[in-house]
PDB file of C-alpha atoms in Angstrom:
ATOM      1  CA  MET A   1     105.701  98.759  88.130  1.00  0.00           C
ATOM      2  CA  LYS A   2     103.223  96.092  86.979  1.00  0.00           C
ATOM      3  CA  ILE A   3      99.932  94.834  88.407  1.00  0.00           C
ATOM      4  CA  TYR A   4      97.690  91.912  87.589  1.00  0.00           C
ATOM      5  CA  ILE A   5      94.348  92.763  86.050  1.00  0.00           C
ATOM      6  CA  ILE A   6      92.936  90.595  88.829  1.00  0.00           C
ATOM      7  CA  ALA A   7      93.362  93.660  91.049  1.00  0.00           C
ATOM      8  CA  VAL A   8      90.379  95.200  89.318  1.00  0.00           C
ATOM      9  CA  LEU A   9      88.381  92.033  89.894  1.00  0.00           C
ATOM     10  CA  THR A  10      89.221  92.155  93.586  1.00  0.00           C
ATOM     11  CA  VAL A  11      87.483  95.514  93.825  1.00  0.00           C
ATOM     12  CA  LEU A  12      84.439  94.029  92.107  1.00  0.00           C
ATOM     13  CA  ALA A  13      84.373  90.660  93.866  1.00  0.00           C
ATOM     14  CA  PRO A  14      81.274  91.357  95.988  1.00  0.00           C
ATOM     15  CA  LEU A  15      79.283  92.063  92.819  1.00  0.00           C
ATOM     16  CA  MET A  16      80.411  89.085  90.722  1.00  0.00           C
ATOM     17  CA  ALA A  17      79.875  85.427  91.438  1.00  0.00           C
ATOM     18  CA  GLN A  18      82.318  83.756  89.060  1.00  0.00           C
ATOM     19  CA  ALA A  19      83.964  86.495  87.001  1.00  0.00           C
ATOM     20  CA  GLU A  20      86.965  85.576  84.866  1.00  0.00           C
ATOM     21  CA  PRO A  21      88.990  87.976  82.668  1.00  0.00           C
ATOM     22  CA  PHE A  22      89.958  86.906  79.148  1.00  0.00           C
ATOM     23  CA  GLY A  23      92.446  88.627  76.867  1.00  0.00           C
ATOM     24  CA  PHE A  24      92.603  88.757  73.071  1.00  0.00           C
ATOM     25  CA  TYR A  25      95.276  88.006  70.479  1.00  0.00           C
ATOM     26  CA  ALA A  26      95.646  89.917  67.212  1.00  0.00           C
ATOM     27  CA  ILE A  27      94.775  88.087  63.994  1.00  0.00           C
ATOM     28  CA  THR A  28      95.836  91.019  61.811  1.00  0.00           C
ATOM     29  CA  ASP A  29      99.122  92.898  61.816  1.00  0.00           C
ATOM     30  CA  ASN A  30      98.439  96.063  59.871  1.00  0.00           C
ATOM     31  CA  ALA A  31     100.795  97.857  62.252  1.00  0.00           C
ATOM     32  CA  PRO A  32     102.711  95.894  64.916  1.00  0.00           C
ATOM     33  CA  TYR A  33     102.310  98.645  67.512  1.00  0.00           C
ATOM     34  CA  ASN A  34      98.539  98.660  67.064  1.00  0.00           C
ATOM     35  CA  ALA A  35      98.267  94.892  67.389  1.00  0.00           C
ATOM     36  CA  SER A  36     100.414  94.897  70.523  1.00  0.00           C
ATOM     37  CA  ALA A  37      98.451  97.760  72.079  1.00  0.00           C
ATOM     38  CA  GLY A  38      95.168  95.961  71.508  1.00  0.00           C
ATOM     39  CA  GLU A  39      96.465  92.752  73.049  1.00  0.00           C
ATOM     40  CA  ASN A  40      97.566  94.690  76.128  1.00  0.00           C
ATOM     41  CA  GLN A  41      94.386  96.653  76.756  1.00  0.00           C
ATOM     42  CA  LEU A  42      91.321  94.859  75.350  1.00  0.00           C
ATOM     43  CA  PHE A  43      89.665  92.449  77.794  1.00  0.00           C
ATOM     44  CA  MET A  44      86.364  90.805  78.575  1.00  0.00           C
ATOM     45  CA  LEU A  45      85.177  89.779  82.042  1.00  0.00           C
ATOM     46  CA  VAL A  46      82.814  86.799  82.051  1.00  0.00           C
ATOM     47  CA  ASP A  47      80.346  86.373  84.926  1.00  0.00           C
ATOM     48  CA  GLU A  48      78.187  83.249  84.758  1.00  0.00           C
ATOM     49  CA  GLY A  49      76.490  84.100  88.046  1.00  0.00           C
ATOM     50  CA  GLY A  50      76.206  80.416  88.900  1.00  0.00           C
ATOM     51  CA  THR A  51      73.284  79.930  86.509  1.00  0.00           C
ATOM     52  CA  LEU A  52      73.531  77.869  83.326  1.00  0.00           C
ATOM     53  CA  GLY A  53      71.973  79.566  80.344  1.00  0.00           C
ATOM     54  CA  GLN A  54      72.640  83.087  81.618  1.00  0.00           C
ATOM     55  CA  VAL A  55      75.888  85.056  81.420  1.00  0.00           C
ATOM     56  CA  SER A  56      77.080  88.662  81.593  1.00  0.00           C
ATOM     57  CA  VAL A  57      80.155  89.739  79.639  1.00  0.00           C
ATOM     58  CA  LEU A  58      81.844  93.069  80.260  1.00  0.00           C
ATOM     59  CA  PHE A  59      84.149  94.406  77.518  1.00  0.00           C
ATOM     60  CA  THR A  60      86.813  96.901  78.547  1.00  0.00           C
ATOM     61  CA  ASN A  61      89.507  99.040  76.954  1.00  0.00           C
ATOM     62  CA  THR A  62      92.007  99.755  79.716  1.00  0.00           C
ATOM     63  CA  GLY A  63      94.224 102.122  77.690  1.00  0.00           C
ATOM     64  CA  PRO A  64      96.470 104.027  77.692  1.00  0.00           C
ATOM     65  CA  THR A  65      96.958 103.858  73.896  1.00  0.00           C
ATOM     66  CA  ALA A  66      94.327 105.801  71.957  1.00  0.00           C
ATOM     67  CA  SER A  67      91.935 103.328  70.318  1.00  0.00           C
ATOM     68  CA  THR A  68      88.281 102.400  70.139  1.00  0.00           C
ATOM     69  CA  LEU A  69      86.567  99.016  70.142  1.00  0.00           C
ATOM     70  CA  LYS A  70      84.091  99.317  67.259  1.00  0.00           C
ATOM     71  CA  SER A  71      82.393  95.938  66.946  1.00  0.00           C
ATOM     72  CA  ILE A  72      82.035  92.553  68.662  1.00  0.00           C
ATOM     73  CA  TYR A  73      81.366  89.195  66.998  1.00  0.00           C
ATOM     74  CA  PHE A  74      80.413  85.757  68.312  1.00  0.00           C
ATOM     75  CA  ASP A  75      81.049  82.464  66.513  1.00  0.00           C
ATOM     76  CA  THR A  76      78.942  79.581  67.817  1.00  0.00           C
ATOM     77  CA  LEU A  77      78.805  77.649  64.557  1.00  0.00           C
ATOM     78  CA  ASP A  78      81.274  74.857  65.364  1.00  0.00           C
ATOM     79  CA  PRO A  79      80.048  72.011  63.100  1.00  0.00           C
ATOM     80  CA  TYR A  80      81.082  69.419  65.687  1.00  0.00           C
ATOM     81  CA  VAL A  81      78.815  70.863  68.400  1.00  0.00           C
ATOM     82  CA  SER A  82      75.273  69.508  68.463  1.00  0.00           C
ATOM     83  CA  PRO A  83      72.735  70.839  69.161  1.00  0.00           C
ATOM     84  CA  ALA A  84      73.774  74.272  67.914  1.00  0.00           C
ATOM     85  CA  ILE A  85      74.542  76.872  70.578  1.00  0.00           C
ATOM     86  CA  ASP A  86      71.575  79.241  70.642  1.00  0.00           C
ATOM     87  CA  LEU A  87      73.291  82.409  71.895  1.00  0.00           C
ATOM     88  CA  GLN A  88      71.031  85.457  72.170  1.00  0.00           C
ATOM     89  CA  ILE A  89      71.493  89.039  73.393  1.00  0.00           C
ATOM     90  CA  GLU A  90      69.109  89.702  76.278  1.00  0.00           C
ATOM     91  CA  SER A  91      70.217  93.306  76.769  1.00  0.00           C
ATOM     92  CA  ILE A  92      73.089  95.727  76.173  1.00  0.00           C
ATOM     93  CA  VAL A  93      74.308  98.028  78.954  1.00  0.00           C
ATOM     94  CA  ASN A  94      76.262 100.863  77.329  1.00  0.00           C
ATOM     95  CA  GLY A  95      78.680 102.751  79.533  1.00  0.00           C
ATOM     96  CA  THR A  96      79.054 106.530  79.283  1.00  0.00           C
ATOM     97  CA  GLY A  97      80.227 107.491  75.799  1.00  0.00           C
ATOM     98  CA  VAL A  98      79.389 104.063  74.332  1.00  0.00           C
ATOM     99  CA  ASN A  99      76.444 103.247  72.072  1.00  0.00           C
ATOM    100  CA  PHE A 100      76.372  99.701  70.675  1.00  0.00           C
ATOM    101  CA  THR A 101      73.359  98.029  69.096  1.00  0.00           C
ATOM    102  CA  GLU A 102      72.838  94.501  67.814  1.00  0.00           C
ATOM    103  CA  ASP A 103      73.215  94.164  64.056  1.00  0.00           C
ATOM    104  CA  LYS A 104      69.900  93.247  62.434  1.00  0.00           C
ATOM    105  CA  LYS A 105      71.902  91.414  59.792  1.00  0.00           C
ATOM    106  CA  VAL A 106      74.905  89.568  61.212  1.00  0.00           C
ATOM    107  CA  LYS A 107      78.174  91.012  59.928  1.00  0.00           C
ATOM    108  CA  ASN A 108      81.064  88.845  58.793  1.00  0.00           C
ATOM    109  CA  PHE A 109      84.328  88.831  60.719  1.00  0.00           C
ATOM    110  CA  ASN A 110      86.657  88.619  57.729  1.00  0.00           C
ATOM    111  CA  GLY A 111      90.415  88.877  57.432  1.00  0.00           C
ATOM    112  CA  GLY A 112      93.350  87.973  59.578  1.00  0.00           C
ATOM    113  CA  ASN A 113      94.746  84.635  60.571  1.00  0.00           C
ATOM    114  CA  PRO A 114      92.848  83.157  63.542  1.00  0.00           C
ATOM    115  CA  ILE A 115      93.957  79.859  65.030  1.00  0.00           C
ATOM    116  CA  ARG A 116      90.545  78.434  64.157  1.00  0.00           C
ATOM    117  CA  ALA A 117      88.173  79.442  61.370  1.00  0.00           C
ATOM    118  CA  PHE A 118      85.747  82.158  62.491  1.00  0.00           C
ATOM    119  CA  SER A 119      82.188  82.371  61.166  1.00  0.00           C
ATOM    120  CA  SER A 120      80.098  84.945  63.025  1.00  0.00           C
ATOM    121  CA  ASN A 121      76.430  84.361  63.768  1.00  0.00           C
ATOM    122  CA  LEU A 122      75.891  87.192  66.269  1.00  0.00           C
ATOM    123  CA  SER A 123      77.338  90.706  66.052  1.00  0.00           C
ATOM    124  CA  LEU A 124      76.936  94.200  67.449  1.00  0.00           C
ATOM    125  CA  GLY A 125      78.685  97.502  66.998  1.00  0.00           C
ATOM    126  CA  ASN A 126      78.687 101.281  67.075  1.00  0.00           C
ATOM    127  CA  ASP A 127      77.610 101.778  63.417  1.00  0.00           C
ATOM    128  CA  GLY A 128      81.160 101.408  62.062  1.00  0.00           C
ATOM    129  CA  SER A 129      82.363 104.910  62.926  1.00  0.00           C
ATOM    130  CA  ASN A 130      84.876 105.854  65.603  1.00  0.00           C
ATOM    131  CA  ALA A 131      82.193 107.658  67.614  1.00  0.00           C
ATOM    132  CA  ASN A 132      80.451 105.804  70.436  1.00  0.00           C
ATOM    133  CA  GLY A 133      82.981 102.970  70.513  1.00  0.00           C
ATOM    134  CA  ILE A 134      84.678 101.648  73.647  1.00  0.00           C
ATOM    135  CA  ASP A 135      87.552 104.072  74.198  1.00  0.00           C
ATOM    136  CA  PRO A 136      90.192 103.814  76.957  1.00  0.00           C
ATOM    137  CA  ASN A 137      88.533 103.536  80.396  1.00  0.00           C
ATOM    138  CA  GLU A 138      85.090 102.837  78.921  1.00  0.00           C
ATOM    139  CA  TYR A 139      83.026  99.656  79.022  1.00  0.00           C
ATOM    140  CA  LEU A 140      80.032  97.769  77.688  1.00  0.00           C
ATOM    141  CA  ILE A 141      78.098  94.889  79.261  1.00  0.00           C
ATOM    142  CA  LEU A 142      76.219  92.197  77.372  1.00  0.00           C
ATOM    143  CA  ASN A 143      73.597  90.101  79.114  1.00  0.00           C
ATOM    144  CA  LEU A 144      73.343  86.877  77.114  1.00  0.00           C
ATOM    145  CA  THR A 145      71.234  83.734  77.169  1.00  0.00           C
ATOM    146  CA  TYR A 146      71.927  80.331  75.608  1.00  0.00           C
ATOM    147  CA  ASN A 147      70.814  76.669  75.741  1.00  0.00           C
ATOM    148  CA  GLN A 148      71.133  76.191  79.477  1.00  0.00           C
ATOM    149  CA  SER A 149      70.650  72.422  79.440  1.00  0.00           C
ATOM    150  CA  ALA A 150      73.406  71.697  76.965  1.00  0.00           C
ATOM    151  CA  TYR A 151      76.384  73.958  77.625  1.00  0.00           C
ATOM    152  CA  ASP A 152      78.493  75.955  80.046  1.00  0.00           C
ATOM    153  CA  PHE A 153      79.618  79.341  78.656  1.00  0.00           C
ATOM    154  CA  MET A 154      83.074  79.275  80.240  1.00  0.00           C
ATOM    155  CA  ASP A 155      83.702  75.721  79.067  1.00  0.00           C
ATOM    156  CA  MET A 156      82.713  76.694  75.532  1.00  0.00           C
ATOM    157  CA  LEU A 157      85.195  79.588  75.549  1.00  0.00           C
ATOM    158  CA  GLN A 158      88.009  77.404  76.818  1.00  0.00           C
ATOM    159  CA  SER A 159      87.309  74.573  74.378  1.00  0.00           C
ATOM    160  CA  GLY A 160      87.091  76.930  71.400  1.00  0.00           C
ATOM    161  CA  ASP A 161      83.511  75.888  70.606  1.00  0.00           C
ATOM    162  CA  LEU A 162      82.612  79.536  71.224  1.00  0.00           C
ATOM    163  CA  GLN A 163      84.800  82.358  69.886  1.00  0.00           C
ATOM    164  CA  VAL A 164      84.615  86.119  70.377  1.00  0.00           C
ATOM    165  CA  GLY A 165      86.075  88.520  67.834  1.00  0.00           C
ATOM    166  CA  LEU A 166      86.797  92.242  68.150  1.00  0.00           C
ATOM    167  CA  HIS A 167      87.400  94.984  65.594  1.00  0.00           C
ATOM    168  CA  ALA A 168      89.297  97.928  67.066  1.00  0.00           C
ATOM    169  CA  GLY A 169      90.349 101.118  65.305  1.00  0.00           C
ATOM    170  CA  ALA A 170      91.312 104.762  65.793  1.00  0.00           C
ATOM    171  CA  PHE A 171      94.832 103.809  66.874  1.00  0.00           C
ATOM    172  CA  PRO A 172      97.366 106.681  66.855  1.00  0.00           C
ATOM    173  CA  ASN A 173      98.233 106.053  63.183  1.00  0.00           C
ATOM    174  CA  GLY A 174      94.554 105.836  62.221  1.00  0.00           C
ATOM    175  CA  GLY A 175      94.737 102.094  61.607  1.00  0.00           C
ATOM    176  CA  SER A 176      92.631  99.187  62.810  1.00  0.00           C
ATOM    177  CA  GLU A 177      93.162  95.568  63.862  1.00  0.00           C
ATOM    178  CA  LYS A 178      91.107  92.454  64.586  1.00  0.00           C
ATOM    179  CA  PHE A 179      91.385  90.203  67.625  1.00  0.00           C
ATOM    180  CA  VAL A 180      90.063  86.843  68.860  1.00  0.00           C
ATOM    181  CA  ASN A 181      89.728  85.785  72.494  1.00  0.00           C
ATOM    182  CA  SER A 182      92.291  83.625  74.226  1.00  0.00           C
ATOM    183  CA  THR A 183      90.973  80.286  75.447  1.00  0.00           C
ATOM    184  CA  GLU A 184      92.355  80.619  78.972  1.00  0.00           C
ATOM    185  CA  PRO A 185      91.560  83.239  81.630  1.00  0.00           C
ATOM    186  CA  TYR A 186      93.993  86.144  81.490  1.00  0.00           C
ATOM    187  CA  ASP A 187      97.016  85.665  83.747  1.00  0.00           C
ATOM    188  CA  SER A 188      99.566  88.092  82.311  1.00  0.00           C
ATOM    189  CA  VAL A 189     100.464  91.515  83.615  1.00  0.00           C
ATOM    190  CA  ILE A 190      99.450  94.872  82.213  1.00  0.00           C
ATOM    191  CA  PRO A 191     101.109  98.263  82.706  1.00  0.00           C
ATOM    192  CA  GLU A 192      99.930  99.912  85.894  1.00  0.00           C
ATOM    193  CA  PRO A 193      97.747 102.979  85.322  1.00  0.00           C
ATOM    194  CA  SER A 194      97.747 105.857  87.759  1.00  0.00           C
ATOM    195  CA  THR A 195      95.951 105.224  91.025  1.00  0.00           C
ATOM    196  CA  ALA A 196      93.239 107.710  90.071  1.00  0.00           C
ATOM    197  CA  LEU A 197      92.687 106.013  86.722  1.00  0.00           C
ATOM    198  CA  LEU A 198      92.418 102.553  88.280  1.00  0.00           C
ATOM    199  CA  LEU A 199      89.943 103.725  90.905  1.00  0.00           C
ATOM    200  CA  GLY A 200      87.912 105.626  88.349  1.00  0.00           C
ATOM    201  CA  PHE A 201      87.766 102.654  85.985  1.00  0.00           C
ATOM    202  CA  SER A 202      86.796 100.336  88.821  1.00  0.00           C
ATOM    203  CA  GLY A 203      83.993 102.726  89.705  1.00  0.00           C
ATOM    204  CA  LEU A 204      82.639 102.479  86.175  1.00  0.00           C
ATOM    205  CA  LEU A 205      82.698  98.700  86.355  1.00  0.00           C
ATOM    206  CA  VAL A 206      80.911  98.675  89.712  1.00  0.00           C
ATOM    207  CA  LYS A 207      78.175 100.884  88.273  1.00  0.00           C
ATOM    208  CA  GLY A 208      77.895  98.656  85.227  1.00  0.00           C
ATOM    209  CA  PHE A 209      77.616  95.429  87.179  1.00  0.00           C
ATOM    210  CA  ARG A 210      74.987  96.958  89.454  1.00  0.00           C
ATOM    211  CA  SER A 211      72.984  97.739  86.328  1.00  0.00           C
ATOM    212  CA  LEU A 212      73.218  94.215  84.990  1.00  0.00           C
ATOM    213  CA  ARG A 213      72.372  92.681  88.376  1.00  0.00           C
ATOM    214  CA  GLN A 214      69.239  94.816  88.496  1.00  0.00           C
ATOM    215  CA  ARG A 215      68.393  93.604  84.993  1.00  0.00           C
ATOM    216  CA  PHE A 216      68.819  89.898  85.754  1.00  0.00           C
ATOM    217  CA  ASP A 217      67.778  89.932  89.412  1.00  0.00           C
ATOM    218  CA  PRO A 218      64.814  92.312  89.789  1.00  0.00           C
TER     219      PRO A 218
END
């Protein structure tokens, strides 16, 4: 049986103003099974909260395939966008078992074959190891700020002016793959987890969004 990922959002609706889920497509193919698994279980939920210049992005690994999301990259350097998008990390809310920090020196997102060139200017990760990454049923929330007068975060994602890249590893064969966000909200189906798993994962998300709301709305 299949379910839409929107079912998770339904549980969280009271806590999110304008949340939209986005999937990712693989830009490497080191092992087809790994690439497919990542595309089926790595997602980000974008909540603009109705306020330009402020956005919360929740990254999830829904499982069930063993894997860990190790690093996240943002590309806001589209040469045709002026003024430049000034995207900044306001805070990082690490879920249980996750420990990401912003890279003091932005790391490059090399390799693969993205639809558009990718040049990262903001990155964060778990120090490059498999420990403290986003494993199945774990999450991380980024509270971000950007030029509120010039842009809309969701519009930038959908136009491709803003790109998000992921590096995931620790797949069953020990391999890793890279992914870039889709430009449209996720509307495909994912395998249904057990009822207990879905409820437990939703509980983690509720806790995470409460934390970010407290951070942005004291």
